[in-house]
GROMACS .gro file of C-alpha atoms in nm:
model
  155
    1MET     CA    1  -4.324   3.802   2.902
    2ILE     CA    2  -4.205   3.771   2.570
    3ARG     CA    3  -4.153   3.495   2.339
    4ILE     CA    4  -3.839   3.445   2.077
    5THR     CA    5  -4.047   3.371   1.761
    6ALA     CA    6  -3.768   3.101   1.542
    7LEU     CA    7  -3.823   3.079   1.137
    8GLN     CA    8  -4.172   2.909   1.062
    9THR     CA    9  -4.044   2.453   0.947
   10GLU     CA   10  -4.210   2.507   0.646
   11THR     CA   11  -4.090   2.787   0.526
   12VAL     CA   12  -3.679   2.570   0.638
   13ARG     CA   13  -3.795   2.284   0.475
   14ALA     CA   14  -3.870   2.427   0.140
   15TRP     CA   15  -3.496   2.650   0.130
   16GLN     CA   16  -3.361   2.262   0.214
   17ARG     CA   17  -3.569   2.100  -0.049
   18GLY     CA   18  -3.409   2.366  -0.311
   19ALA     CA   19  -3.667   2.612  -0.249
   20THR     CA   20  -3.582   2.980  -0.433
   21ASP     CA   21  -3.483   3.337  -0.088
   22ALA     CA   22  -3.596   3.648  -0.133
   23TYR     CA   23  -3.400   3.763  -0.421
   24GLY     CA   24  -3.516   3.407  -0.629
   25ASN     CA   25  -3.195   3.208  -0.566
   26HIS     CA   26  -3.133   2.908  -0.461
   27PRO     CA   27  -2.937   2.888  -0.145
   28GLU     CA   28  -2.607   2.851  -0.126
   29ARG     CA   29  -2.512   2.477   0.055
   30VAL     CA   30  -2.177   2.548   0.143
   31LEU     CA   31  -1.968   2.358   0.482
   32SER     CA   32  -1.984   2.558   0.830
   33ASP     CA   33  -1.660   2.666   1.003
   34GLY     CA   34  -1.785   2.686   1.346
   35ALA     CA   35  -1.709   3.055   1.329
   36GLY     CA   36  -2.057   3.200   1.501
   37ASN     CA   37  -2.284   3.032   1.221
   38PRO     CA   38  -2.682   3.060   1.391
   39CYS     CA   39  -2.898   2.879   1.252
   40ARG     CA   40  -3.262   3.036   1.256
   41HIS     CA   41  -3.479   2.792   1.287
   42CYS     CA   42  -3.341   2.604   1.558
   43LEU     CA   43  -3.182   2.944   1.671
   44ARG     CA   44  -2.854   2.696   1.730
   45TYR     CA   45  -2.518   2.766   1.628
   46ILE     CA   46  -2.415   2.533   1.321
   47PRO     CA   47  -2.116   2.310   1.391
   48GLN     CA   48  -1.825   2.312   1.239
   49GLY     CA   49  -1.757   2.095   0.900
   50ALA     CA   50  -2.156   2.091   0.934
   51PRO     CA   51  -2.374   2.166   0.610
   52MET     CA   52  -2.584   2.451   0.566
   53LEU     CA   53  -2.744   2.686   0.359
   54ILE     CA   54  -2.676   3.075   0.338
   55LEU     CA   55  -2.941   3.250   0.147
   56ALA     CA   56  -3.129   3.548   0.139
   57HIS     CA   57  -3.380   3.628   0.361
   58ARG     CA   58  -3.664   3.897   0.410
   59PRO     CA   59  -3.873   3.884   0.729
   60PHE     CA   60  -4.172   4.041   0.588
   61ASP     CA   61  -4.481   3.925   0.392
   62GLY     CA   62  -4.483   4.216   0.119
   63LEU     CA   63  -4.253   4.474  -0.026
   64HIS     CA   64  -4.178   4.815   0.152
   65PRO     CA   65  -3.937   5.048   0.224
   66TYR     CA   66  -3.844   4.881   0.540
   67ALA     CA   67  -3.818   4.571   0.424
   68GLU     CA   68  -3.548   4.439   0.498
   69THR     CA   69  -3.328   4.175   0.366
   70GLY     CA   70  -3.027   4.061   0.455
   71PRO     CA   71  -2.780   3.711   0.429
   72ILE     CA   72  -2.932   3.447   0.679
   73PHE     CA   73  -2.821   3.031   0.793
   74VAL     CA   74  -3.000   2.786   0.799
   75CYS     CA   75  -2.870   2.409   0.923
   76ALA     CA   76  -2.909   2.227   0.551
   77GLU     CA   77  -3.045   1.882   0.687
   78PRO     CA   78  -3.321   1.907   0.876
   79CYS     CA   79  -3.356   2.062   1.237
   80ASN     CA   80  -3.612   2.136   1.568
   81ARG     CA   81  -3.755   2.487   1.569
   82HIS     CA   82  -3.687   2.680   1.859
   83ALA     CA   83  -3.953   2.578   2.096
   84GLU     CA   84  -4.134   2.959   2.104
   85ASP     CA   85  -4.143   2.840   2.531
   86SER     CA   86  -3.790   2.774   2.550
   87PRO     CA   87  -3.567   2.990   2.739
   88LEU     CA   88  -3.327   3.244   2.543
   89PRO     CA   89  -3.140   3.045   2.287
   90GLU     CA   90  -2.758   3.004   2.225
   91VAL     CA   91  -2.790   3.221   1.979
   92LEU     CA   92  -2.903   3.503   2.174
   93THR     CA   93  -2.697   3.444   2.466
   94SER     CA   94  -2.353   3.424   2.297
   95SER     CA   95  -2.254   3.743   2.184
   96PRO     CA   96  -2.149   4.042   2.388
   97ASP     CA   97  -2.512   4.248   2.230
   98TYR     CA   98  -2.783   4.227   1.988
   99LEU     CA   99  -2.946   4.533   1.840
  100ILE     CA  100  -3.340   4.561   1.857
  101LYS     CA  101  -3.573   4.697   1.637
  102GLY     CA  102  -3.973   4.797   1.737
  103TYR     CA  103  -4.199   4.759   1.464
  104GLY     CA  104  -4.573   4.816   1.374
  105ARG     CA  105  -4.828   4.637   1.292
  106ASP     CA  106  -4.748   4.775   0.948
  107ASP     CA  107  -4.464   4.616   0.952
  108ARG     CA  108  -4.244   4.997   0.983
  109ILE     CA  109  -4.002   5.051   1.184
  110VAL     CA  110  -4.120   5.209   1.512
  111TYR     CA  111  -3.842   5.507   1.521
  112GLY     CA  112  -3.725   5.562   1.864
  113THR     CA  113  -3.679   5.199   1.979
  114GLY     CA  114  -3.380   5.084   1.834
  115GLN     CA  115  -3.068   4.983   2.030
  116VAL     CA  116  -2.796   4.789   2.137
  117VAL     CA  117  -2.819   4.672   2.428
  118PRO     CA  118  -2.585   4.385   2.699
  119ALA     CA  119  -2.721   3.974   2.569
  120GLY     CA  120  -2.725   4.006   2.973
  121GLY     CA  121  -3.041   4.298   2.922
  122LEU     CA  122  -3.184   4.189   2.625
  123GLN     CA  123  -3.502   3.998   2.744
  124GLU     CA  124  -3.611   4.297   2.983
  125ALA     CA  125  -3.547   4.554   2.706
  126ALA     CA  126  -3.774   4.388   2.480
  127LYS     CA  127  -4.040   4.326   2.771
  128THR     CA  128  -3.974   4.732   2.776
  129MET     CA  129  -4.039   4.784   2.406
  130LEU     CA  130  -4.336   4.566   2.376
  131ARG     CA  131  -4.508   4.778   2.671
  132ARG     CA  132  -4.515   5.057   2.415
  133PRO     CA  133  -4.854   5.006   2.226
  134ASP     CA  134  -4.726   5.117   1.912
  135VAL     CA  135  -4.528   4.826   1.860
  136ALA     CA  136  -4.659   4.522   1.798
  137TYR     CA  137  -4.307   4.303   1.776
  138ALA     CA  138  -3.921   4.308   1.766
  139HIS     CA  139  -3.680   4.121   1.552
  140VAL     CA  140  -3.290   4.129   1.775
  141ARG     CA  141  -3.061   4.151   1.520
  142SER     CA  142  -2.684   4.119   1.540
  143ALA     CA  143  -2.475   4.429   1.681
  144ARG     CA  144  -2.224   4.426   1.380
  145ASN     CA  145  -2.379   4.306   1.115
  146ASN     CA  146  -2.772   4.417   1.086
  147CYS     CA  147  -2.814   4.000   1.052
  148TYR     CA  148  -3.151   3.949   1.138
  149GLN     CA  149  -3.084   3.700   1.407
  150ALA     CA  150  -3.534   3.629   1.566
  151ARG     CA  151  -3.839   3.834   1.615
  152ILE     CA  152  -3.908   3.906   1.981
  153ASP     CA  153  -4.326   3.879   2.055
  154ARG     CA  154  -4.484   3.933   2.331
  155ALA     CA  155  -4.583   3.532   2.524
   0.00000   0.00000   0.00000
C-alpha cells in the first residue's frame, strides 16, 4: 500500500499569511487561469478565477546537491489537506503520465528509480519502487515540467 502525502497544513497556512518561500521571497498572489494549477495541499486543481499563490518550494529539510527547488501553486485561501487515506487525488489522475523518483533515507535520489509512468500505472509503479529497501519514499513530479506534485510513502 502507498500513501500520498500532501504539503503540511502548517506550512501552507504560513505561506497564506505571507511567510517567505524557499528563496526568501513572499509568494506571488494571482488568479488561477484554470489551466491546470494544482494545489499541493488539497491536491485539487485551483478553479479559474480563484486566488492562488505561486512560490518556490524545496521538499527537503536541508540544503544539499539533491535538494531540488521549484515553483508550485497552493490555494491562496485555506483549503483542506488531502487525506492520506484517500484514493488518488485529482492532480494525480488527470495528466497522461507522471515522473516518479525514489529517494533514500539521506534524501538523495536513488539512481535507476526515475521513470515516467502512465497515470493508470502510477500506484503500481510506486508500490514496486517502495519495495526496494534502499528507497525510503518517492516524489511524483510533472512529466512535462518536473514540478513537484506530492510525496509517496509506504502506508
